[in-house]
PDB file of C-alpha atoms in Angstrom:
ATOM      1  CA  MET A   1     -86.326-120.249-174.803  1.00  0.00           C
ATOM      2  CA  ASN A   2     -85.306-118.442-177.959  1.00  0.00           C
ATOM      3  CA  PRO A   3     -81.569-117.618-177.783  1.00  0.00           C
ATOM      4  CA  TYR A   4     -82.130-114.380-179.667  1.00  0.00           C
ATOM      5  CA  VAL A   5     -84.573-112.813-177.215  1.00  0.00           C
ATOM      6  CA  VAL A   6     -82.006-110.390-175.843  1.00  0.00           C
ATOM      7  CA  LEU A   7     -80.936-109.346-179.349  1.00  0.00           C
ATOM      8  CA  ARG A   8     -84.521-108.813-180.428  1.00  0.00           C
ATOM      9  CA  VAL A   9     -85.443-106.774-177.346  1.00  0.00           C
ATOM     10  CA  VAL A  10     -82.300-104.643-177.498  1.00  0.00           C
ATOM     11  CA  SER A  11     -82.714-104.050-181.213  1.00  0.00           C
ATOM     12  CA  LYS A  12     -86.336-102.986-180.751  1.00  0.00           C
ATOM     13  CA  LEU A  13     -85.040-100.310-178.381  1.00  0.00           C
ATOM     14  CA  LEU A  14     -82.001 -99.447-180.490  1.00  0.00           C
ATOM     15  CA  ILE A  15     -83.476 -99.209-183.995  1.00  0.00           C
ATOM     16  CA  PRO A  16     -85.793 -96.252-183.237  1.00  0.00           C
ATOM     17  CA  LEU A  17     -82.838 -94.452-181.640  1.00  0.00           C
ATOM     18  CA  ILE A  18     -80.751 -95.131-184.763  1.00  0.00           C
ATOM     19  CA  PHE A  19     -83.472 -93.573-186.915  1.00  0.00           C
ATOM     20  CA  LEU A  20     -83.795 -90.620-184.527  1.00  0.00           C
ATOM     21  CA  PHE A  21     -80.028 -90.086-184.653  1.00  0.00           C
ATOM     22  CA  GLY A  22     -80.132 -90.290-188.455  1.00  0.00           C
ATOM     23  CA  PHE A  23     -82.706 -87.522-188.631  1.00  0.00           C
ATOM     24  CA  TYR A  24     -80.712 -85.500-186.074  1.00  0.00           C
ATOM     25  CA  VAL A  25     -77.614 -85.801-188.276  1.00  0.00           C
ATOM     26  CA  HIS A  26     -79.678 -84.723-191.272  1.00  0.00           C
ATOM     27  CA  PHE A  27     -81.315 -81.678-189.739  1.00  0.00           C
ATOM     28  CA  HIS A  28     -78.239 -80.612-187.783  1.00  0.00           C
ATOM     29  CA  GLY A  29     -75.953 -81.169-190.773  1.00  0.00           C
ATOM     30  CA  GLU A  30     -76.362 -77.608-191.924  1.00  0.00           C
ATOM     31  CA  TYR A  31     -74.626 -76.347-188.796  1.00  0.00           C
ATOM     32  CA  SER A  32     -72.158 -79.131-188.060  1.00  0.00           C
ATOM     33  CA  PRO A  33     -70.516 -82.075-189.808  1.00  0.00           C
ATOM     34  CA  GLY A  34     -73.129 -84.388-191.213  1.00  0.00           C
ATOM     35  CA  GLY A  35     -75.937 -83.939-193.622  1.00  0.00           C
ATOM     36  CA  GLY A  36     -77.800 -86.015-196.132  1.00  0.00           C
ATOM     37  CA  PHE A  37     -75.099 -88.561-196.934  1.00  0.00           C
ATOM     38  CA  SER A  38     -74.203 -89.324-193.324  1.00  0.00           C
ATOM     39  CA  ALA A  39     -77.822 -89.418-192.264  1.00  0.00           C
ATOM     40  CA  GLY A  40     -78.713 -91.682-195.189  1.00  0.00           C
ATOM     41  CA  VAL A  41     -76.048 -94.155-194.188  1.00  0.00           C
ATOM     42  CA  VAL A  42     -77.278 -94.154-190.578  1.00  0.00           C
ATOM     43  CA  LEU A  43     -80.888 -94.743-191.679  1.00  0.00           C
ATOM     44  CA  GLY A  44     -79.797 -97.516-194.030  1.00  0.00           C
ATOM     45  CA  VAL A  45     -77.843 -99.181-191.246  1.00  0.00           C
ATOM     46  CA  GLY A  46     -80.988 -99.139-189.116  1.00  0.00           C
ATOM     47  CA  VAL A  47     -82.797-101.162-191.775  1.00  0.00           C
ATOM     48  CA  ILE A  48     -79.815-103.510-192.139  1.00  0.00           C
ATOM     49  CA  LEU A  49     -79.774-104.126-188.381  1.00  0.00           C
ATOM     50  CA  TYR A  50     -83.496-104.883-188.532  1.00  0.00           C
ATOM     51  CA  ALA A  51     -82.875-107.397-191.335  1.00  0.00           C
ATOM     52  CA  LEU A  52     -80.030-109.067-189.483  1.00  0.00           C
ATOM     53  CA  ILE A  53     -82.067-109.531-186.316  1.00  0.00           C
ATOM     54  CA  PHE A  54     -85.552-110.265-187.673  1.00  0.00           C
ATOM     55  CA  GLY A  55     -84.683-111.795-191.041  1.00  0.00           C
ATOM     56  CA  MET A  56     -84.786-110.729-194.651  1.00  0.00           C
ATOM     57  CA  ASP A  57     -88.476-111.502-195.123  1.00  0.00           C
ATOM     58  CA  ALA A  58     -89.453-109.186-192.267  1.00  0.00           C
ATOM     59  CA  ALA A  59     -87.137-106.473-193.576  1.00  0.00           C
ATOM     60  CA  ARG A  60     -88.509-106.777-197.104  1.00  0.00           C
ATOM     61  CA  LYS A  61     -92.010-106.550-195.670  1.00  0.00           C
ATOM     62  CA  ALA A  62     -91.138-103.421-193.638  1.00  0.00           C
ATOM     63  CA  VAL A  63     -89.120-101.750-196.423  1.00  0.00           C
ATOM     64  CA  PRO A  64     -90.035-103.346-199.755  1.00  0.00           C
ATOM     65  CA  PRO A  65     -87.387-103.468-202.482  1.00  0.00           C
ATOM     66  CA  TRP A  66     -89.587-101.361-204.774  1.00  0.00           C
ATOM     67  CA  TRP A  67     -89.415 -98.605-202.150  1.00  0.00           C
ATOM     68  CA  ALA A  68     -85.632 -98.627-202.424  1.00  0.00           C
ATOM     69  CA  ARG A  69     -85.807 -98.336-206.216  1.00  0.00           C
ATOM     70  CA  ILE A  70     -88.282 -95.451-206.018  1.00  0.00           C
ATOM     71  CA  GLY A  71     -86.253 -93.779-203.261  1.00  0.00           C
ATOM     72  CA  MET A  72     -83.098 -93.775-205.365  1.00  0.00           C
ATOM     73  CA  ALA A  73     -84.860 -92.000-208.227  1.00  0.00           C
ATOM     74  CA  LEU A  74     -86.890 -89.707-205.979  1.00  0.00           C
ATOM     75  CA  GLY A  75     -83.800 -88.409-204.197  1.00  0.00           C
ATOM     76  CA  ALA A  76     -82.108 -87.580-207.470  1.00  0.00           C
ATOM     77  CA  LEU A  77     -85.280 -85.854-208.683  1.00  0.00           C
ATOM     78  CA  ILE A  78     -85.481 -83.753-205.507  1.00  0.00           C
ATOM     79  CA  PHE A  79     -81.823 -82.761-205.850  1.00  0.00           C
ATOM     80  CA  ALA A  80     -82.164 -81.837-209.519  1.00  0.00           C
ATOM     81  CA  GLY A  81     -85.549 -80.238-208.912  1.00  0.00           C
ATOM     82  CA  VAL A  82     -84.064 -77.721-206.485  1.00  0.00           C
ATOM     83  CA  GLY A  83     -81.455 -76.857-209.090  1.00  0.00           C
ATOM     84  CA  PHE A  84     -84.007 -76.393-211.847  1.00  0.00           C
ATOM     85  CA  VAL A  85     -86.281 -74.303-209.609  1.00  0.00           C
ATOM     86  CA  SER A  86     -83.387 -71.949-208.949  1.00  0.00           C
ATOM     87  CA  LEU A  87     -82.676 -71.864-212.707  1.00  0.00           C
ATOM     88  CA  PHE A  88     -86.297 -71.001-213.506  1.00  0.00           C
ATOM     89  CA  MET A  89     -86.257 -68.281-210.841  1.00  0.00           C
ATOM     90  CA  GLY A  90     -83.414 -66.524-212.634  1.00  0.00           C
ATOM     91  CA  GLY A  91     -80.373 -67.824-210.776  1.00  0.00           C
ATOM     92  CA  ASN A  92     -77.714 -70.376-211.527  1.00  0.00           C
ATOM     93  CA  PHE A  93     -78.215 -74.106-211.011  1.00  0.00           C
ATOM     94  CA  LEU A  94     -78.390 -74.724-207.223  1.00  0.00           C
ATOM     95  CA  ASN A  95     -78.151 -71.003-206.458  1.00  0.00           C
ATOM     96  CA  TYR A  96     -80.235 -71.021-203.302  1.00  0.00           C
ATOM     97  CA  THR A  97     -80.338 -67.261-202.796  1.00  0.00           C
ATOM     98  CA  VAL A  98     -82.998 -66.860-205.507  1.00  0.00           C
ATOM     99  CA  LEU A  99     -85.397 -69.167-203.641  1.00  0.00           C
ATOM    100  CA  ASP A 100     -86.268 -66.249-201.358  1.00  0.00           C
ATOM    101  CA  PRO A 101     -84.929 -63.017-202.894  1.00  0.00           C
ATOM    102  CA  ASN A 102     -86.047 -60.889-199.935  1.00  0.00           C
ATOM    103  CA  GLN A 103     -84.118 -62.901-197.360  1.00  0.00           C
ATOM    104  CA  THR A 104     -81.150 -64.620-199.006  1.00  0.00           C
ATOM    105  CA  TYR A 105     -80.296 -66.473-195.796  1.00  0.00           C
ATOM    106  CA  LEU A 106     -83.758 -68.052-195.743  1.00  0.00           C
ATOM    107  CA  GLY A 107     -83.447 -69.025-199.420  1.00  0.00           C
ATOM    108  CA  GLN A 108     -80.104 -70.683-198.742  1.00  0.00           C
ATOM    109  CA  HIS A 109     -81.557 -72.488-195.741  1.00  0.00           C
ATOM    110  CA  ILE A 110     -84.503 -73.809-197.767  1.00  0.00           C
ATOM    111  CA  GLY A 111     -82.270 -74.868-200.647  1.00  0.00           C
ATOM    112  CA  ILE A 112     -79.733 -76.670-198.489  1.00  0.00           C
ATOM    113  CA  VAL A 113     -82.381 -78.556-196.505  1.00  0.00           C
ATOM    114  CA  ALA A 114     -84.179 -79.590-199.713  1.00  0.00           C
ATOM    115  CA  VAL A 115     -80.980 -80.752-201.440  1.00  0.00           C
ATOM    116  CA  GLU A 116     -79.844 -82.608-198.334  1.00  0.00           C
ATOM    117  CA  PHE A 117     -83.258 -84.287-198.147  1.00  0.00           C
ATOM    118  CA  GLY A 118     -82.758 -85.504-201.716  1.00  0.00           C
ATOM    119  CA  VAL A 119     -79.320 -86.841-200.818  1.00  0.00           C
ATOM    120  CA  LEU A 120     -80.747 -88.481-197.684  1.00  0.00           C
ATOM    121  CA  THR A 121     -83.463 -90.216-199.686  1.00  0.00           C
ATOM    122  CA  SER A 122     -81.102 -91.491-202.373  1.00  0.00           C
ATOM    123  CA  VAL A 123     -78.355 -92.651-200.020  1.00  0.00           C
ATOM    124  CA  THR A 124     -80.776 -94.466-197.720  1.00  0.00           C
ATOM    125  CA  ALA A 125     -82.401 -96.217-200.671  1.00  0.00           C
ATOM    126  CA  VAL A 126     -79.044 -97.138-202.239  1.00  0.00           C
ATOM    127  CA  ILE A 127     -77.708 -98.589-198.977  1.00  0.00           C
ATOM    128  CA  ILE A 128     -80.848-100.705-198.606  1.00  0.00           C
ATOM    129  CA  ALA A 129     -80.796-101.786-202.266  1.00  0.00           C
ATOM    130  CA  ILE A 130     -77.141-102.834-202.059  1.00  0.00           C
ATOM    131  CA  PHE A 131     -77.838-104.812-198.896  1.00  0.00           C
ATOM    132  CA  TYR A 132     -80.870-106.509-200.457  1.00  0.00           C
ATOM    133  CA  ALA A 133     -78.838-107.365-203.556  1.00  0.00           C
ATOM    134  CA  PHE A 134     -76.041-108.998-201.579  1.00  0.00           C
ATOM    135  CA  ALA A 135     -78.334-110.643-199.024  1.00  0.00           C
ATOM    136  CA  GLY A 136     -80.549-112.070-201.768  1.00  0.00           C
ATOM    137  CA  ARG A 137     -77.720-113.882-203.505  1.00  0.00           C
ATOM    138  CA  GLU A 138     -77.913-117.653-203.522  1.00  0.00           C
ATOM    139  CA  ARG A 139     -74.964-119.741-202.487  1.00  0.00           C
ATOM    140  CA  SER A 140     -73.172-121.078-205.511  1.00  0.00           C
ATOM    141  CA  ASP A 141     -72.310-124.784-205.633  1.00  0.00           C
ATOM    142  CA  ASP A 142     -69.529-124.301-208.151  1.00  0.00           C
ATOM    143  CA  THR A 143     -67.084-123.211-205.487  1.00  0.00           C
ATOM    144  CA  ALA A 144     -65.238-126.509-205.695  1.00  0.00           C
ATOM    145  CA  GLU A 145     -61.526-126.084-205.668  1.00  0.00           C
ATOM    146  CA  ASP A 146     -59.547-127.104-208.712  1.00  0.00           C
TER     147      ASP A 146
END
C-alpha cells in the first residue's frame, strides 16, 4: 500500500477548496480585507501543495513554467492597461470614475476588479515561478566543509 494515499486523497479534496477560497478572496476583496495579492498567494499555494503531493513533473504538466512567465507579464499588462484606458478616456492614470461617466460607482467597481485581476494574475504566476525556480535547483556537491 502506498503510504501517501491519505495525503493524495485529502489533497484532491483540499486543492479545489483552496482555489475556491482564492477566488472568494479576490472577488470579495473589494468589500473586505483581501484582493488580488492575497488571492494570488492563495492560488499559488494551491499549486505548490499540488507539487508537493504529486511531484514536480505533475505540477509542471498541470501548470507549465511558460504559463507562469506569461502570467507575470499579462498581469502587469492588465494593470497598466486599465490605467491607460482611463488616461485615454480623459481621466488620470487609474482614475476609475471615467470608465463609466454616467455611474461613477460602476466605473470604480469595474476598474478595481480589473486592476485586482491583473494583480491576481501576476502574483499567482510569480509565486509559482519562484517555487519552480527553487524546486528545480540541483543539489550542489561542493558543500564540503573547510
